[in-house]
Short mmCIF file of C-alpha atoms in Angstrom, two decimals:
data_model
loop_
_atom_site.label_atom_id
_atom_site.label_comp_id
_atom_site.label_asym_id
_atom_site.label_seq_id
_atom_site.Cartn_x
_atom_site.Cartn_y
_atom_site.Cartn_z
CA UNK O 1 -21.15 -7.45 57.41
CA UNK O 2 -22.63 -5.79 60.54
CA UNK O 3 -26.09 -6.73 61.59
CA UNK O 4 -28.51 -4.62 59.52
CA UNK O 5 -32.06 -3.48 60.28
CA UNK O 6 -34.31 -4.53 57.36
CA UNK O 7 -37.93 -3.79 56.55
CA UNK O 8 -39.56 -6.19 54.00
CA UNK O 9 -42.41 -4.85 51.89
CA UNK O 10 -44.52 -7.69 50.38
CA UNK O 11 -45.47 -11.10 51.56
CA UNK O 12 -45.14 -13.42 48.56
CA UNK O 13 -42.51 -16.01 47.72
CA UNK O 14 -39.59 -13.66 47.25
CA UNK O 15 -40.39 -11.71 50.41
CA UNK O 16 -40.62 -14.95 52.43
CA UNK O 17 -37.33 -16.41 51.16
CA UNK O 18 -35.44 -13.17 51.52
CA UNK O 19 -36.73 -12.42 55.04
CA UNK O 20 -35.72 -15.89 56.26
CA UNK O 21 -32.30 -15.68 54.51
CA UNK O 22 -31.60 -12.26 56.10
CA UNK O 23 -32.52 -13.58 59.50
CA UNK O 24 -30.31 -16.58 59.10
CA UNK O 25 -27.43 -14.34 58.06
CA UNK O 26 -27.79 -12.47 61.37
CA UNK O 27 -29.75 -9.44 60.28
CA UNK O 28 -32.82 -8.07 62.09
CA UNK O 29 -36.19 -7.92 60.32
CA UNK O 30 -37.86 -4.87 61.90
CA UNK O 31 -41.15 -5.21 60.10
CA UNK O 32 -43.02 -6.96 57.23
CA UNK O 33 -45.44 -4.67 55.51
CA UNK O 34 -48.06 -5.89 53.13
CA UNK O 35 -51.59 -5.19 52.00
CA UNK O 36 -52.21 -8.82 52.91
CA UNK O 37 -51.91 -8.73 56.73
CA UNK O 38 -52.38 -12.44 57.13
CA UNK O 39 -49.45 -13.25 54.92
CA UNK O 40 -47.33 -10.53 56.52
CA UNK O 41 -48.20 -12.02 59.95
CA UNK O 42 -46.96 -15.44 58.84
CA UNK O 43 -43.57 -14.10 57.69
CA UNK O 44 -43.36 -11.92 60.78
CA UNK O 45 -43.86 -14.97 62.96
CA UNK O 46 -41.09 -16.85 61.11
CA UNK O 47 -38.68 -13.94 61.41
CA UNK O 48 -39.55 -12.64 64.91
CA UNK O 49 -40.60 -9.26 63.44
CA UNK O 50 -43.58 -6.89 63.50
CA UNK O 51 -45.94 -6.63 60.68
CA UNK O 52 -48.20 -3.88 59.26
CA UNK O 53 -50.30 -2.87 56.28
CA UNK O 54 -49.13 0.77 56.47
CA UNK O 55 -46.43 1.35 53.86
CA UNK O 56 -45.37 4.59 55.52
CA UNK O 57 -44.72 2.96 58.90
CA UNK O 58 -40.90 2.60 58.47
CA UNK O 59 -38.99 2.59 61.76
CA UNK O 60 -36.35 5.31 62.04
CA UNK O 61 -33.45 2.82 62.57
CA UNK O 62 -34.12 1.04 59.21
CA UNK O 63 -30.98 0.40 57.06
CA UNK O 64 -32.69 -1.31 54.11
CA UNK O 65 -36.23 -1.42 52.72
CA UNK O 66 -36.61 -4.36 50.40
CA UNK O 67 -39.62 -3.99 48.12
CA UNK O 68 -40.56 -7.55 47.11
CA UNK O 69 -43.99 -6.95 45.60
CA UNK O 70 -45.44 -7.68 42.14
CA UNK O 71 -43.99 -5.65 39.29
CA UNK O 72 -47.26 -3.71 38.83
CA UNK O 73 -47.27 -2.58 42.47
CA UNK O 74 -43.69 -1.37 42.77
CA UNK O 75 -44.35 2.16 41.54
CA UNK O 76 -47.33 2.69 43.85
CA UNK O 77 -45.47 1.27 46.87
CA UNK O 78 -42.55 3.53 46.04
CA UNK O 79 -44.74 6.68 46.18
CA UNK O 80 -46.02 5.76 49.63
CA UNK O 81 -42.73 4.92 51.35
CA UNK O 82 -41.39 7.20 54.01
CA UNK O 83 -37.92 5.75 54.50
CA UNK O 84 -35.76 8.70 55.53
CA UNK O 85 -32.15 7.73 54.77
CA UNK O 86 -32.72 3.94 54.47
CA UNK O 87 -31.68 2.40 51.22
CA UNK O 88 -34.69 1.32 49.23
CA UNK O 89 -34.42 -1.47 46.69
CA UNK O 90 -36.88 -3.57 44.69
CA UNK O 91 -36.44 -7.20 43.66
CA UNK O 92 -37.81 -7.04 40.13
CA UNK O 93 -36.09 -8.03 36.86
CA UNK O 94 -38.15 -5.62 34.82
CA UNK O 95 -38.62 -2.36 36.73
CA UNK O 96 -36.24 0.54 36.32
CA UNK O 97 -34.15 1.58 39.32
CA UNK O 98 -35.49 5.14 38.84
CA UNK O 99 -39.01 4.18 40.00
CA UNK O 100 -37.66 5.38 43.40
CA UNK O 101 -35.98 8.67 42.27
CA UNK O 102 -38.67 11.03 43.53
CA UNK O 103 -39.14 9.24 46.90
CA UNK O 104 -35.70 8.32 48.23
CA UNK O 105 -32.10 9.54 48.29
CA UNK O 106 -30.47 6.15 48.22
CA UNK O 107 -32.11 3.43 46.11
CA UNK O 108 -31.41 0.57 43.87
CA UNK O 109 -32.21 -3.01 42.75
CA UNK O 110 -31.79 -6.27 44.61
CA UNK O 111 -32.92 -8.78 42.02
CA UNK O 112 -32.58 -12.50 42.77
CA UNK O 113 -32.54 -14.36 39.41
CA UNK O 114 -34.30 -17.52 40.49
CA UNK O 115 -37.77 -19.06 40.64
CA UNK O 116 -39.10 -19.08 44.16
CA UNK O 117 -41.75 -21.37 45.63
CA UNK O 118 -43.06 -20.75 49.11
CA UNK O 119 -43.15 -24.36 50.20
CA UNK O 120 -39.75 -25.27 48.82
CA UNK O 121 -36.39 -24.82 50.50
CA UNK O 122 -33.86 -23.19 48.21
CA UNK O 123 -30.12 -22.97 48.49
CA UNK O 124 -30.16 -19.22 48.44
CA UNK O 125 -26.35 -19.18 48.58
CA UNK O 126 -26.33 -20.25 44.89
CA UNK O 127 -28.91 -17.75 43.73
CA UNK O 128 -27.44 -14.99 41.48
CA UNK O 129 -28.29 -11.52 42.75
CA UNK O 130 -28.24 -8.60 40.26
CA UNK O 131 -27.38 -5.39 42.12
CA UNK O 132 -27.73 -1.81 41.02
CA UNK O 133 -27.46 1.42 43.12
CA UNK O 134 -28.05 5.11 42.32
CA UNK O 135 -24.60 5.90 43.81
CA UNK O 136 -21.43 3.98 44.59
CA UNK O 137 -22.06 3.86 48.32
CA UNK O 138 -25.61 2.48 47.83
CA UNK O 139 -24.39 -0.02 45.29
CA UNK O 140 -21.69 -1.20 47.68
CA UNK O 141 -24.12 -1.43 50.60
CA UNK O 142 -26.63 -3.51 48.53
CA UNK O 143 -23.76 -5.72 47.29
CA UNK O 144 -22.61 -6.38 50.81
CA UNK O 145 -26.16 -7.18 51.89
CA UNK O 146 -26.47 -9.67 49.03
CA UNK O 147 -23.06 -11.18 49.80
CA UNK O 148 -24.28 -11.91 53.29
CA UNK O 149 -26.85 -14.37 51.87
CA UNK O 150 -25.38 -15.49 48.53
CA UNK O 151 -21.97 -16.05 46.94
CA UNK O 152 -23.23 -15.22 43.43
CA UNK O 153 -23.42 -11.41 43.08
CA UNK O 154 -23.41 -9.43 39.84
CA UNK O 155 -23.47 -5.70 39.31
CA UNK O 156 -26.00 -5.16 36.44
CA UNK O 157 -27.39 -1.86 35.32
CA UNK O 158 -31.02 -1.42 34.40
CA UNK O 159 -30.41 -1.67 30.65
CA UNK O 160 -28.56 -4.99 31.02
CA UNK O 161 -31.09 -6.26 33.52
CA UNK O 162 -33.73 -5.90 30.73
CA UNK O 163 -31.52 -7.96 28.43
CA UNK O 164 -31.10 -10.57 31.15
CA UNK O 165 -34.86 -10.71 31.53
CA UNK O 166 -35.37 -11.27 27.81
CA UNK O 167 -32.82 -14.02 27.84
CA UNK O 168 -34.47 -15.61 30.93
CA UNK O 169 -37.87 -15.60 29.14
CA UNK O 170 -36.29 -17.70 26.40
CA UNK O 171 -34.20 -20.00 28.61
CA UNK O 172 -36.77 -20.56 31.31
CA UNK O 173 -40.37 -19.47 30.60
CA UNK O 174 -40.38 -20.72 27.05
CA UNK O 175 -38.57 -23.93 27.92
CA UNK O 176 -41.15 -24.65 30.61
CA UNK O 177 -43.87 -24.12 28.01
CA UNK O 178 -42.20 -26.73 25.86
CA UNK O 179 -42.11 -29.20 28.79
CA UNK O 180 -45.90 -28.50 29.04
CA UNK O 181 -46.38 -29.16 25.32
CA UNK O 182 -44.47 -32.38 25.60
CA UNK O 183 -46.53 -33.48 28.61
CA UNK O 184 -49.69 -32.84 26.61
CA UNK O 185 -48.49 -34.65 23.47
CA UNK O 186 -47.72 -37.70 25.67
CA UNK O 187 -50.90 -37.54 27.65
CA UNK O 188 -52.96 -37.88 24.50
CA UNK O 189 -51.50 -41.38 24.12
CA UNK O 190 -51.64 -42.18 27.85
CA UNK O 191 -47.85 -41.87 28.09
CA UNK O 192 -46.38 -40.21 31.17
CA UNK O 193 -43.94 -37.41 31.28
CA UNK O 194 -41.85 -39.67 33.58
CA UNK O 195 -40.41 -41.33 30.52
CA UNK O 196 -38.96 -37.95 29.37
CA UNK O 197 -37.99 -36.48 32.76
CA UNK O 198 -34.40 -37.94 32.89
CA UNK O 199 -33.69 -36.43 29.37
CA UNK O 200 -35.14 -33.07 30.42
CA UNK O 201 -32.88 -33.06 33.48
CA UNK O 202 -29.73 -34.10 31.54
CA UNK O 203 -30.46 -31.49 28.79
CA UNK O 204 -30.43 -28.72 31.43
CA UNK O 205 -27.55 -30.14 33.51
CA UNK O 206 -25.21 -30.55 30.52
CA UNK O 207 -25.30 -26.81 29.83
CA UNK O 208 -24.09 -26.06 33.36
CA UNK O 209 -20.48 -26.24 32.24
CA UNK O 210 -20.74 -26.20 28.42
CA UNK O 211 -22.12 -23.91 25.76
CA UNK O 212 -25.58 -25.04 24.56
CA UNK O 213 -24.65 -24.12 21.05
CA UNK O 214 -22.21 -27.05 21.07
CA UNK O 215 -24.73 -29.52 22.49
CA UNK O 216 -27.65 -29.20 19.95
CA UNK O 217 -29.08 -32.60 18.93
CA UNK O 218 -32.20 -33.68 17.05
CA UNK O 219 -33.51 -33.84 13.49
CA UNK O 220 -33.21 -30.18 12.73
CA UNK O 221 -29.48 -29.71 13.44
CA UNK O 222 -28.70 -32.99 11.52
CA UNK O 223 -30.88 -31.80 8.60
CA UNK O 224 -33.02 -34.96 8.80
CA UNK O 225 -35.86 -33.81 6.66
CA UNK O 226 -37.59 -37.21 6.58
CA UNK O 227 -38.02 -37.33 10.38
CA UNK O 228 -39.10 -33.70 10.50
CA UNK O 229 -41.71 -34.44 7.92
CA UNK O 230 -42.99 -37.43 9.88
CA UNK O 231 -43.23 -35.29 12.96
CA UNK O 232 -45.13 -32.56 11.07
CA UNK O 233 -47.53 -35.19 9.73
CA UNK O 234 -48.11 -36.34 13.25
CA UNK O 235 -48.76 -32.71 14.32
CA UNK O 236 -51.08 -32.03 11.31
CA UNK O 237 -54.21 -31.98 13.58
CA UNK O 238 -52.49 -29.50 15.93
CA UNK O 239 -51.67 -26.52 13.62
CA UNK O 240 -50.29 -24.37 16.43
CA UNK O 241 -47.80 -26.95 17.50
CA UNK O 242 -46.92 -27.79 13.83
CA UNK O 243 -46.09 -24.15 13.35
CA UNK O 244 -43.92 -23.91 16.44
CA UNK O 245 -42.17 -27.13 15.32
CA UNK O 246 -41.46 -25.56 11.93
CA UNK O 247 -40.24 -22.23 13.29
CA UNK O 248 -37.98 -23.80 15.85
CA UNK O 249 -36.54 -26.29 13.40
CA UNK O 250 -35.81 -23.43 10.86
CA UNK O 251 -34.22 -21.40 13.65
CA UNK O 252 -31.98 -24.33 14.64
CA UNK O 253 -31.04 -24.90 10.98
CA UNK O 254 -30.21 -21.26 10.40
CA UNK O 255 -28.16 -20.84 13.57
CA UNK O 256 -24.48 -20.26 12.83
CA UNK O 257 -22.52 -22.62 15.13
CA UNK W 1 -30.39 -62.60 34.22
CA UNK W 2 -27.93 -65.19 32.90
CA UNK W 3 -24.77 -64.00 31.24
CA UNK W 4 -25.65 -63.21 27.65
CA UNK W 5 -23.46 -63.06 24.53
CA UNK W 6 -23.77 -59.74 22.82
CA UNK W 7 -22.61 -58.29 19.54
CA UNK W 8 -22.54 -54.54 19.27
CA UNK W 9 -22.93 -52.96 15.86
CA UNK W 10 -21.71 -49.39 15.72
CA UNK W 11 -19.01 -47.42 17.53
CA UNK W 12 -20.55 -44.08 18.48
CA UNK W 13 -21.62 -42.78 21.85
CA UNK W 14 -24.58 -45.11 22.29
CA UNK W 15 -22.58 -48.19 21.30
CA UNK W 16 -19.84 -47.24 23.68
CA UNK W 17 -22.08 -46.62 26.73
CA UNK W 18 -24.19 -49.75 26.10
CA UNK W 19 -21.15 -52.02 25.59
CA UNK W 20 -19.57 -50.83 28.83
CA UNK W 21 -22.89 -51.10 30.70
CA UNK W 22 -23.43 -54.71 29.40
CA UNK W 23 -19.89 -55.70 30.48
CA UNK W 24 -20.43 -54.21 33.95
CA UNK W 25 -23.74 -56.13 34.30
CA UNK W 26 -21.77 -59.36 33.66
CA UNK W 27 -22.54 -60.01 30.03
CA UNK W 28 -20.01 -60.92 27.42
CA UNK W 29 -19.33 -58.62 24.44
CA UNK W 30 -18.34 -61.01 21.65
CA UNK W 31 -17.60 -58.50 19.03
CA UNK W 32 -17.90 -54.84 18.12
CA UNK W 33 -18.55 -54.32 14.42
CA UNK W 34 -18.29 -50.96 12.73
CA UNK W 35 -17.30 -49.44 9.44
CA UNK W 36 -14.91 -47.39 11.49
CA UNK W 37 -12.44 -50.03 12.65
CA UNK W 38 -10.45 -47.57 14.77
CA UNK W 39 -13.51 -46.65 16.89
CA UNK W 40 -14.61 -50.33 17.09
CA UNK W 41 -11.07 -51.28 18.26
CA UNK W 42 -11.34 -48.67 21.07
CA UNK W 43 -14.62 -50.07 22.39
CA UNK W 44 -13.34 -53.64 21.92
CA UNK W 45 -10.30 -52.79 24.10
CA UNK W 46 -12.53 -51.36 26.84
CA UNK W 47 -14.82 -54.36 26.76
CA UNK W 48 -12.25 -57.21 26.16
CA UNK W 49 -13.97 -58.14 22.88
CA UNK W 50 -13.06 -58.69 19.22
CA UNK W 51 -13.79 -56.16 16.57
CA UNK W 52 -14.51 -56.26 12.89
CA UNK W 53 -15.81 -54.27 9.95
CA UNK W 54 -17.71 -57.16 8.53
CA UNK W 55 -21.43 -56.88 9.43
CA UNK W 56 -22.02 -60.58 8.47
CA UNK W 57 -19.43 -61.89 10.89
CA UNK W 58 -21.80 -62.75 13.81
CA UNK W 59 -20.55 -65.57 16.04
CA UNK W 60 -22.93 -68.53 16.27
CA UNK W 61 -23.26 -68.31 20.04
CA UNK W 62 -24.64 -64.67 19.93
CA UNK W 63 -27.80 -64.00 21.96
CA UNK W 64 -28.34 -60.37 21.13
CA UNK W 65 -27.20 -58.10 18.26
CA UNK W 66 -27.54 -54.47 19.34
CA UNK W 67 -27.60 -52.20 16.28
CA UNK W 68 -26.43 -48.78 17.66
CA UNK W 69 -25.73 -46.95 14.43
CA UNK W 70 -27.03 -43.68 12.97
CA UNK W 71 -30.72 -43.72 11.93
CA UNK W 72 -29.89 -43.50 8.27
CA UNK W 73 -27.61 -46.57 8.44
CA UNK W 74 -30.00 -48.95 10.32
CA UNK W 75 -31.80 -50.24 7.23
CA UNK W 76 -28.57 -51.02 5.31
CA UNK W 77 -27.00 -52.72 8.36
CA UNK W 78 -30.17 -54.81 8.84
CA UNK W 79 -29.87 -56.11 5.26
CA UNK W 80 -26.30 -57.29 5.79
CA UNK W 81 -26.71 -59.03 9.10
CA UNK W 82 -26.45 -62.81 9.28
CA UNK W 83 -27.58 -63.47 12.83
CA UNK W 84 -29.24 -66.88 12.78
CA UNK W 85 -31.52 -67.03 15.84
CA UNK W 86 -30.01 -64.09 17.75
CA UNK W 87 -32.34 -61.31 18.69
CA UNK W 88 -31.61 -58.18 16.65
CA UNK W 89 -32.55 -54.77 18.07
CA UNK W 90 -31.79 -51.25 17.09
CA UNK W 91 -31.45 -48.27 19.50
CA UNK W 92 -33.22 -45.60 17.51
CA UNK W 93 -36.21 -43.45 18.54
CA UNK W 94 -37.40 -43.01 15.02
CA UNK W 95 -37.00 -46.25 13.07
CA UNK W 96 -39.80 -48.76 12.82
CA UNK W 97 -39.13 -52.17 14.38
CA UNK W 98 -40.04 -53.77 11.03
CA UNK W 99 -36.82 -52.60 9.44
CA UNK W 100 -35.64 -56.11 10.46
CA UNK W 101 -38.59 -58.14 9.27
CA UNK W 102 -37.02 -59.54 6.16
CA UNK W 103 -33.73 -60.34 7.79
CA UNK W 104 -34.39 -61.86 11.23
CA UNK W 105 -36.88 -64.03 13.04
CA UNK W 106 -36.62 -62.27 16.41
CA UNK W 107 -36.22 -58.57 16.44
CA UNK W 108 -37.12 -55.45 18.21
CA UNK W 109 -36.17 -52.08 19.67
CA UNK W 110 -33.82 -51.23 22.51
CA UNK W 111 -34.09 -47.48 22.69
CA UNK W 112 -32.38 -45.58 25.49
CA UNK W 113 -34.11 -42.21 25.91
CA UNK W 114 -31.12 -40.18 26.91
CA UNK W 115 -28.37 -37.92 25.50
CA UNK W 116 -25.04 -39.72 25.40
CA UNK W 117 -21.66 -38.13 25.34
CA UNK W 118 -18.64 -40.27 24.87
CA UNK W 119 -16.42 -38.54 27.41
CA UNK W 120 -19.08 -38.28 30.10
CA UNK W 121 -19.99 -40.99 32.62
CA UNK W 122 -23.70 -41.49 32.85
CA UNK W 123 -25.80 -43.21 35.44
CA UNK W 124 -27.25 -45.69 33.03
CA UNK W 125 -29.32 -47.19 35.78
CA UNK W 126 -31.63 -44.14 35.59
CA UNK W 127 -31.94 -44.06 31.78
CA UNK W 128 -35.41 -44.93 30.50
CA UNK W 129 -35.26 -47.82 27.95
CA UNK W 130 -38.17 -48.20 25.50
CA UNK W 131 -38.54 -51.80 24.48
CA UNK W 132 -40.44 -53.38 21.68
CA UNK W 133 -40.29 -56.97 20.29
CA UNK W 134 -41.87 -58.69 17.28
CA UNK W 135 -43.16 -61.49 19.57
CA UNK W 136 -43.69 -61.90 23.31
CA UNK W 137 -40.59 -64.03 23.97
CA UNK W 138 -38.38 -61.39 22.20
CA UNK W 139 -40.03 -58.54 24.01
CA UNK W 140 -39.43 -60.30 27.31
CA UNK W 141 -35.80 -61.17 26.47
CA UNK W 142 -35.11 -57.51 25.50
CA UNK W 143 -36.85 -56.30 28.61
CA UNK W 144 -34.71 -58.57 30.78
CA UNK W 145 -31.57 -57.43 29.06
CA UNK W 146 -32.58 -53.78 29.62
CA UNK W 147 -33.41 -54.48 33.34
CA UNK W 148 -29.90 -55.91 33.74
CA UNK W 149 -28.49 -52.38 33.17
CA UNK W 150 -31.40 -49.97 34.08
CA UNK W 151 -34.27 -49.82 36.49
CA UNK W 152 -36.37 -47.62 34.20
CA UNK W 153 -37.93 -49.92 31.52
CA UNK W 154 -41.03 -49.09 29.37
CA UNK W 155 -42.79 -51.23 26.74
CA UNK W 156 -43.49 -48.80 23.92
CA UNK W 157 -44.73 -49.75 20.48
CA UNK W 158 -43.43 -48.08 17.32
CA UNK W 159 -46.39 -45.75 16.98
CA UNK W 160 -45.98 -44.47 20.60
CA UNK W 161 -42.21 -44.34 20.19
CA UNK W 162 -42.76 -41.82 17.42
CA UNK W 163 -45.02 -39.70 19.71
CA UNK W 164 -42.35 -39.89 22.38
CA UNK W 165 -39.78 -38.65 19.90
CA UNK W 166 -41.97 -35.69 18.90
CA UNK W 167 -42.41 -34.85 22.61
CA UNK W 168 -38.61 -35.18 23.12
CA UNK W 169 -37.92 -32.80 20.34
CA UNK W 170 -40.05 -30.14 22.08
CA UNK W 171 -38.80 -30.84 25.64
CA UNK W 172 -35.17 -31.29 24.86
CA UNK W 173 -33.96 -30.25 21.39
CA UNK W 174 -36.08 -27.10 21.30
CA UNK W 175 -35.26 -26.11 24.88
CA UNK W 176 -31.52 -26.50 24.17
CA UNK W 177 -31.96 -24.12 21.22
CA UNK W 178 -33.56 -21.56 23.57
CA UNK W 179 -30.62 -21.93 25.95
CA UNK W 180 -28.43 -21.17 22.87
CA UNK W 181 -30.60 -18.12 21.95
CA UNK W 182 -30.33 -16.85 25.57
CA UNK W 183 -26.56 -17.29 25.55
CA UNK W 184 -26.43 -15.23 22.31
CA UNK W 185 -28.63 -12.47 23.61
CA UNK W 186 -26.42 -12.17 26.69
CA UNK W 187 -23.12 -12.42 24.74
CA UNK W 188 -24.12 -9.32 22.72
CA UNK W 189 -23.93 -7.34 25.91
CA UNK W 190 -20.87 -9.14 27.31
CA UNK W 191 -23.06 -10.87 29.83
CA UNK W 192 -22.28 -14.55 30.70
CA UNK W 193 -24.75 -17.43 30.61
CA UNK W 194 -23.46 -18.15 34.10
CA UNK W 195 -25.81 -15.63 35.51
CA UNK W 196 -28.76 -17.61 34.08
CA UNK W 197 -27.47 -21.15 34.73
CA UNK W 198 -28.96 -21.58 38.23
CA UNK W 199 -32.38 -20.58 36.88
CA UNK W 200 -32.13 -22.96 33.92
CA UNK W 201 -31.23 -25.76 36.31
CA UNK W 202 -34.08 -24.98 38.69
CA UNK W 203 -36.56 -24.68 35.83
CA UNK W 204 -35.77 -28.24 34.72
CA UNK W 205 -35.45 -29.73 38.25
CA UNK W 206 -38.79 -28.38 39.41
CA UNK W 207 -40.61 -30.43 36.78
CA UNK W 208 -39.08 -33.66 38.01
CA UNK W 209 -41.95 -34.14 40.51
CA UNK W 210 -44.52 -31.56 39.35
CA UNK W 211 -46.49 -30.91 36.15
CA UNK W 212 -44.88 -28.09 34.11
CA UNK W 213 -48.35 -26.78 33.29
CA UNK W 214 -48.63 -25.71 36.90
CA UNK W 215 -45.25 -23.99 37.04
CA UNK W 216 -45.46 -21.54 34.19
CA UNK W 217 -44.11 -18.16 35.06
CA UNK W 218 -43.18 -15.03 33.05
CA UNK W 219 -44.92 -12.13 31.31
CA UNK W 220 -47.05 -14.19 28.89
CA UNK W 221 -48.84 -16.25 31.52
CA UNK W 222 -49.48 -13.15 33.65
CA UNK W 223 -50.70 -11.29 30.58
CA UNK W 224 -48.14 -8.54 31.17
CA UNK W 225 -48.49 -6.88 27.78
CA UNK W 226 -46.26 -3.90 28.79
CA UNK W 227 -43.17 -6.11 29.52
CA UNK W 228 -43.85 -8.21 26.37
CA UNK W 229 -43.89 -5.05 24.29
CA UNK W 230 -40.64 -3.85 25.92
CA UNK W 231 -39.04 -7.22 25.09
CA UNK W 232 -40.33 -7.11 21.53
CA UNK W 233 -38.92 -3.56 21.13
CA UNK W 234 -35.58 -4.90 22.32
CA UNK W 235 -35.72 -7.74 19.75
CA UNK W 236 -36.81 -5.43 16.92
CA UNK W 237 -33.39 -5.76 15.16
CA UNK W 238 -33.65 -9.58 15.38
CA UNK W 239 -36.89 -10.34 13.50
CA UNK W 240 -36.46 -14.15 13.82
CA UNK W 241 -36.22 -13.91 17.58
CA UNK W 242 -39.01 -11.45 17.84
CA UNK W 243 -41.23 -13.82 15.84
CA UNK W 244 -40.37 -16.75 18.10
CA UNK W 245 -41.02 -14.55 21.14
CA UNK W 246 -44.49 -13.66 19.81
CA UNK W 247 -45.42 -17.22 18.85
CA UNK W 248 -44.37 -18.68 22.16
CA UNK W 249 -46.06 -15.96 24.16
CA UNK W 250 -49.31 -16.49 22.21
CA UNK W 251 -49.03 -20.24 22.79
CA UNK W 252 -48.56 -19.72 26.50
CA UNK W 253 -51.51 -17.32 26.65
CA UNK W 254 -53.80 -19.74 24.67
CA UNK W 255 -52.85 -22.81 26.73
CA UNK W 256 -55.77 -24.15 28.83
CA UNK W 257 -54.40 -24.70 32.32
#
C-alpha cells in the first residue's frame, strides 16, 4: 500500500497502538487530536506528528481519520469533524457505522478485536481487524490500511459486529471475572492464584485449535452431583457465588454436545 | 532423587503422562495396573513395564503406588490394594487423603493441577503438583517424587485442596463453557471462533503476571447500561444466555475492586 496520511483522534490505548503501528508500516501521522492535549502530545512525539485539541483541524491532505475514542464520545466527535473527502472510521465494537452518515461521504469501521494496554507491546500483526465501509471503495481502502498492519482482516457488517461483541463479552469479559472470583476464593485461604495460573493458560491455549465444546471438563459435564453439592456447601456463605455456580453447572449440563 | 520403583494404577490421561514423566526422570515403572488391560498394555509398552488387571499384584520392591483413576473408583481401588510399606497416593483434586487410612500405613495425595490430553505433549515441568501426606516422611517423599518431574510443588491439605478445586471450576471449567457459548453465538451467524481466538488467548495470558481484578473490561465494569440492554435484546430469544448475561454483569458491577 502507498504511504497514507492519517489523522488520529483520541489518545488512549487504541489510539497509541494504532498510531505507532501505522508509523511502522510506513504511513505518515499528520496529527493526533484529543481533548487531552498532554496525552496527544505524547503520542505525537512518538510518531513525529503534530497534535491539537481542535477536532475540526483536519489537514487537507488527510487520507484517513481514525476515531479511537471512548464509545460514548464517538457521536459527538463525529459531529465536529471537518474531514472533506478523507475516509472517517471509528474503532469501536459497539457503535453503528452510520454514526458518521451526516458528517462524511466516506466512512466506516476499523475495529481491532483485542485488549490493548498502553505499557505493553502487542504483536499487532496477529490482531483481528473488523472492517466495514459505507461503499465498496471505502471498504477496500480500509481493508488495505488494515492489511498494512495486520494479517488478520475480516469484513464484518454492523449487525454481525454486535453479535461478535456479545460473544466477546462471554468469552473474555465474563471469563476474566471468573478469574477474579477464583483469585478471591483462594485469597480467603491464603492461597495464591499462581497455583491456578498454568491451568488457566492451558484452558485458553487448548481452544486455539479445537472447539471448546469438545474440551469441557469438570463435575458438571460428568454429572458428578456429589462434588457439585460439596462445592455448593463450601459456597453457602457466599450466596452470589453459589448461584453463579448453580447456573453455570446447569448450563453445562443442558448444553447439547 | 534416587531411582524409585513405581506402580501406576489406572490407564487414562493422567496415568499415561505421569508414567512417561517418571520414566524420563530416571525412575522405574514396575507395573501398570488397570481394569482396561489394553490401555494398561499401551502404557506398559511406552514405559518398558509389566501390566496387569489385578490390583493386589504389587511387587514387594515398590516404593510408590500412584492411583490415577477416576474419582469414583479411588475408594474401591484403595480397598483392594496390597502395598505393604509402599507409599500410596491418588491424583484427585476432590478425594480426601483418608480414603487410604484403613488400607495403608503411608499415604497421601499427588495431584497435578492441569488438564491432560492423551495425544498432546505437555511441559510437565510447569505443572503445579499439590502434595499431601499422612505423616512428615510421606509428605517429604511425595514432594521429592514430584520435584523429580516438576518445579512447581505446593503442600496443600485436603481442606485447601477442595477450595482450590472450587476455584478451578470457576477459572477453568466455567470459562471453557463461556468459550463454548461464544462459539455458538457466532456459529448462528456463520462467524468463526477464529475471529475471537486472539482475544481469548490475550485475556488469559494477561493474568499470568497481573491480578485479574485489575484487568476487567467490558460494558458491565464501565456501567454501560445502553450496550448491556442492546446485548440483552439480542439474547431475548435465548433466555438461558440472557439470564447468565444478567447475573454475570451484576456480579461484575457488585465486585469491590
